[in-house]
Amino acid sequence: MRTSPSGAFCCNMEFRSARQAILQLLGTVAPAALPALLEWMRTTREFDEFTQDNNDTILKNIAEDLRNCLPLETMLSSERLALQKIQQRPEPTVHVDAFLYDEDFIDSLCEEGKMSRNYCMVCGSHQTAPLGFISHSFSLMELKFIYQHVLPDLSGKLLVDVGSRLGTVLYGGYLYSSALQLYGVELNGDFCQLQEMIIKKYQFTDRIKVLHADICTQDALLQNADVVIMNNVFEYFLDEVEQARAWEYISHNVRKQGSLLVTVPSIEESLSGLQVNIQLSPWVEEVPLNYDVYPGKDIDREALEQIHLYKIL
């Protein structure tokens, strides 16, 4: 029968008690086996289920902090072009940030009368149709998909998020990856301030840096990046001429062989309709993704399928 030190496995121990119990248990291990056990503890992924849950909680706490700083639609008055483009969509559309508001949260807001999923097609009529929802942030599930299933081990790597906005890609990268440095480049000063607030509060400053800058001034950063992430970054915030200029700049500077580019939507879709001279086949190769990594879970597969991975040739 396997025995253990008295009281070592009491339920719901506090940190100090748990630490003492682990040290006490290690003291019972045969000296010859101890190095192998410590190496296993250092490298195993079997603890992921405990750390992942904690990381989820941290991100949910960050989302709550940001909700308290932003209006419900998570759009700022300084985002004039984005607001205008949303209003010009063929169907009535509202911006609902997927990181701040998951489906359950939206349901609760609808029940409270603070949000609606439908709009009235004829004023005063019961004839309604679904509202279009658009988000400029990844959801928690999408972040986990990117860092746990799309990207490889990022130990020692430099990741750049183009248009970091609320910083969700950076926080997710800090918690779900071993990336050495995570850089966010954001043109909107208000969002830069929000990111700095979160980075300082959660002590992410050792690996996260936010640059208040136009990405088209960051050639050296892009040239050195191992991973570049672009989540619907230009379409709503730049006119077509500026979008074309930005994509040309990206294609000229994201050239490190073997580096990775993650985009939403696909590069092909982003470039359609723009006057650009970008040949994809000599520049990038799309890497097929497995979107069936969460069998049986209630996930937004359509959202995952918008995520594309490219390898720089």
XYZ file of C-alpha atoms in Angstrom:
313
model
C 0.000 0.000 0.000
C 1.279 3.476 -0.925
C 1.587 5.782 2.082
C 2.043 9.520 2.348
C 3.150 11.966 5.037
C 0.398 12.761 7.503
C -1.846 15.588 6.322
C -0.043 15.933 3.002
C -3.188 15.582 0.896
C -5.783 17.557 2.828
C -8.361 19.162 0.573
C -8.304 22.873 -0.303
C -4.899 23.652 1.184
C -3.580 27.196 1.112
C -0.293 27.932 -0.674
C 2.034 27.566 2.319
C 0.475 24.284 3.410
C 0.554 22.922 -0.131
C 4.193 23.888 -0.584
C 5.133 22.242 2.698
C 3.239 19.086 1.706
C 5.093 18.880 -1.635
C 8.483 19.371 0.032
C 7.557 16.782 2.637
C 6.593 14.332 -0.109
C 9.840 14.948 -2.010
C 11.701 14.102 1.194
C 10.330 10.557 0.999
C 11.643 9.940 -2.549
C 14.637 7.633 -2.942
C 17.758 9.801 -3.491
C 18.624 7.996 -6.729
C 15.173 8.745 -8.177
C 14.982 12.388 -7.082
C 16.870 13.972 -10.050
C 14.617 12.207 -12.559
C 11.506 13.233 -10.637
C 12.580 16.892 -10.456
C 13.381 16.901 -14.181
C 9.935 15.430 -14.884
C 8.286 18.121 -12.733
C 10.213 20.799 -14.613
C 9.344 19.608 -18.124
C 6.046 17.706 -17.939
C 2.845 19.019 -19.537
C 0.744 17.045 -17.037
C 0.346 20.158 -14.891
C -1.176 22.114 -17.780
C -4.745 21.478 -16.662
C -4.006 23.323 -13.409
C -2.067 26.230 -14.923
C -4.427 26.632 -17.888
C -7.406 27.062 -15.604
C -5.511 29.711 -13.658
C -4.517 31.471 -16.866
C -8.145 31.453 -17.999
C -9.075 33.111 -14.716
C -6.410 35.789 -15.136
C -7.670 36.603 -18.644
C -11.257 36.774 -17.397
C -10.137 39.182 -14.671
C -8.381 41.299 -17.314
C -11.588 41.297 -19.379
C -13.522 42.559 -16.356
C -10.989 45.342 -15.781
C -11.307 46.421 -19.409
C -15.122 46.279 -19.377
C -15.044 48.719 -16.475
C -12.999 51.166 -18.565
C -14.912 50.995 -21.839
C -18.422 51.599 -23.165
C -20.531 48.538 -23.956
C -19.781 48.715 -27.695
C -16.015 48.896 -26.910
C -15.530 51.570 -29.538
C -13.942 54.941 -28.827
C -14.939 58.280 -30.323
C -11.412 58.523 -31.752
C -12.190 55.526 -34.020
C -14.195 57.618 -36.468
C -13.429 55.625 -39.616
C -14.179 52.263 -37.971
C -17.491 53.565 -36.630
C -18.395 54.912 -40.048
C -17.547 51.630 -41.806
C -19.621 49.592 -39.345
C -22.598 51.891 -39.950
C -22.179 51.431 -43.721
C -22.450 47.635 -43.638
C -25.484 46.293 -45.580
C -27.070 44.789 -42.454
C -27.350 46.584 -39.102
C -24.184 45.669 -37.222
C -22.890 46.306 -33.725
C -19.379 45.895 -32.369
C -19.243 43.345 -29.550
C -15.731 42.599 -28.367
C -15.331 38.802 -28.272
C -12.687 38.945 -25.542
C -14.803 41.060 -23.214
C -18.193 39.494 -23.953
C -18.617 35.764 -24.512
C -21.943 34.218 -25.534
C -23.111 33.699 -21.958
C -22.295 37.296 -21.076
C -24.189 38.546 -24.129
C -27.199 36.413 -23.145
C -27.216 37.977 -19.678
C -27.015 41.487 -21.169
C -29.935 40.668 -23.462
C -31.973 39.429 -20.507
C -31.237 42.682 -18.687
C -32.321 44.684 -21.731
C -28.853 46.215 -22.194
C -28.281 44.526 -25.547
C -30.304 42.892 -28.303
C -29.477 40.216 -30.839
C -32.190 41.472 -33.207
C -33.326 44.669 -34.859
C -36.770 45.731 -36.017
C -37.068 45.604 -39.802
C -40.189 47.792 -39.743
C -40.462 50.298 -36.954
C -43.229 49.286 -34.544
C -43.499 45.828 -36.104
C -42.846 42.387 -34.639
C -40.905 41.556 -37.800
C -37.289 41.289 -36.638
C -33.988 39.980 -38.012
C -30.674 39.088 -36.362
C -28.176 41.887 -35.826
C -24.705 41.435 -37.278
C -21.955 41.225 -34.644
C -18.370 42.176 -35.350
C -15.335 41.950 -33.058
C -11.843 43.372 -33.334
C -10.476 41.039 -30.635
C -9.967 37.308 -30.361
C -12.164 35.444 -27.895
C -10.615 33.397 -25.096
C -11.240 30.217 -27.094
C -9.580 31.701 -30.200
C -6.533 32.785 -28.178
C -6.138 29.289 -26.753
C -6.561 27.783 -30.217
C -3.809 30.020 -31.610
C -1.288 29.437 -28.837
C -2.041 25.775 -28.136
C -2.859 24.426 -31.604
C -1.798 26.857 -34.353
C 1.641 28.039 -33.244
C 4.613 25.836 -32.276
C 6.691 26.248 -29.122
C 7.693 29.927 -28.985
C 10.610 29.635 -26.559
C 13.145 32.361 -27.382
C 10.885 33.827 -30.086
C 9.748 37.388 -30.834
C 6.033 37.863 -31.536
C 4.523 41.042 -32.975
C 0.810 41.872 -32.840
C -0.070 44.419 -35.517
C -2.826 46.675 -34.158
C -2.783 45.332 -30.604
C -5.884 47.314 -29.535
C -6.862 45.961 -26.080
C -3.749 43.773 -25.905
C -5.538 40.408 -25.837
C -3.013 38.688 -28.135
C -0.194 39.938 -25.901
C -1.804 38.774 -22.645
C -2.677 35.421 -24.196
C 0.892 35.048 -25.448
C 2.278 35.853 -22.009
C 0.112 33.230 -20.312
C -0.196 30.505 -22.950
C 3.240 30.601 -24.589
C 6.927 30.819 -23.758
C 7.590 33.660 -26.217
C 10.636 35.658 -25.163
C 9.177 39.029 -26.199
C 5.655 40.093 -27.187
C 5.380 43.429 -28.984
C 2.122 45.229 -29.652
C 2.038 48.038 -32.221
C -1.029 50.259 -31.841
C -1.841 53.541 -33.588
C -4.538 54.635 -31.112
C -3.074 56.286 -28.019
C -6.146 55.603 -25.883
C -5.784 51.860 -26.404
C -2.052 52.055 -25.706
C -2.849 53.561 -22.301
C -5.310 50.765 -21.535
C -2.716 48.142 -22.458
C -0.075 49.803 -20.287
C -2.519 49.803 -17.366
C -3.125 46.043 -17.680
C 0.553 45.214 -18.256
C 1.572 47.024 -15.075
C -1.293 45.700 -12.948
C -0.649 42.069 -13.885
C 3.160 42.435 -13.913
C 3.617 41.513 -17.566
C 6.308 44.163 -18.152
C 9.175 41.663 -18.359
C 7.967 40.219 -21.679
C 5.359 42.612 -23.130
C 6.109 45.938 -24.806
C 3.533 48.233 -26.456
C 4.595 50.737 -29.117
C 2.346 53.701 -29.901
C 3.200 53.809 -33.587
C 2.164 53.259 -37.188
C 3.212 49.738 -38.213
C 4.639 51.282 -41.381
C 7.453 52.783 -39.267
C 8.490 49.464 -37.721
C 10.610 47.833 -40.404
C 13.295 46.497 -38.035
C 10.733 44.997 -35.676
C 8.914 43.212 -38.492
C 12.157 41.994 -40.055
C 13.214 40.379 -36.758
C 9.825 38.913 -35.814
C 9.410 35.150 -35.594
C 5.614 35.443 -35.467
C 3.376 38.257 -36.731
C -0.331 38.285 -35.866
C -2.874 40.392 -37.777
C -6.504 40.180 -36.667
C -8.660 42.081 -39.182
C -6.245 44.877 -38.583
C -6.619 47.278 -41.523
C -10.078 46.887 -43.064
C -12.026 49.015 -40.558
C -9.294 51.459 -39.596
C -7.740 52.537 -42.894
C -9.093 53.613 -46.257
C -8.284 51.399 -49.242
C -5.221 53.378 -50.313
C -3.754 53.182 -46.796
C -4.635 49.480 -46.567
C -2.750 48.803 -49.786
C 0.244 50.777 -48.516
C 0.245 48.881 -45.219
C 0.053 45.476 -46.900
C 2.878 46.396 -49.280
C 4.960 47.392 -46.252
C 4.154 44.136 -44.458
C 5.025 42.050 -47.515
C 8.374 43.840 -47.921
C 9.424 43.538 -44.271
C 7.975 40.259 -42.980
C 10.612 38.250 -44.830
C 12.454 36.223 -42.171
C 12.606 32.722 -43.636
C 10.608 30.220 -41.604
C 8.799 32.896 -39.597
C 5.034 32.644 -39.229
C 2.153 34.945 -40.091
C -1.276 34.477 -38.476
C -4.122 36.396 -40.108
C -7.868 36.897 -39.817
C -9.267 36.676 -42.424
C -6.987 35.031 -45.031
C -4.425 37.194 -46.803
C -6.245 36.509 -50.072
C -9.498 37.904 -48.682
C -7.763 40.914 -47.147
C -6.090 41.802 -50.446
C -9.154 41.298 -52.631
C -10.335 44.645 -53.920
C -7.070 46.419 -53.083
C -4.710 47.824 -55.698
C -1.548 45.970 -54.643
C 1.304 44.227 -56.411
C 1.882 41.374 -53.958
C 2.679 37.900 -55.264
C 1.798 35.425 -52.528
C 3.392 32.233 -53.896
C 7.038 33.456 -53.672
C 6.382 35.051 -50.249
C 4.210 32.731 -48.135
C 2.866 29.198 -47.988
C -0.367 28.528 -46.134
C -0.124 25.859 -43.424
C -3.272 23.692 -43.087
C -4.897 23.848 -39.657
C -6.975 21.306 -37.774
C -10.153 23.054 -36.668
C -11.519 19.913 -34.967
C -9.368 20.099 -31.854
C -12.308 20.700 -29.500
C -14.638 17.756 -30.225
C -17.858 17.799 -28.265
C -17.335 21.354 -27.040
C -19.727 24.174 -27.793
C -17.392 26.344 -29.872
C -17.733 28.833 -32.681
C -16.101 26.759 -35.417
C -16.842 29.444 -37.989
C -14.700 31.880 -35.994
C -11.823 29.377 -35.788
C -11.989 28.806 -39.546
C -11.290 32.517 -40.092
C -7.824 31.996 -38.569
C -5.087 31.283 -41.128
C -1.422 30.394 -40.701
C 1.309 31.146 -43.242
C 4.998 30.261 -43.326
C 7.402 32.797 -44.812
C 9.422 31.263 -47.671
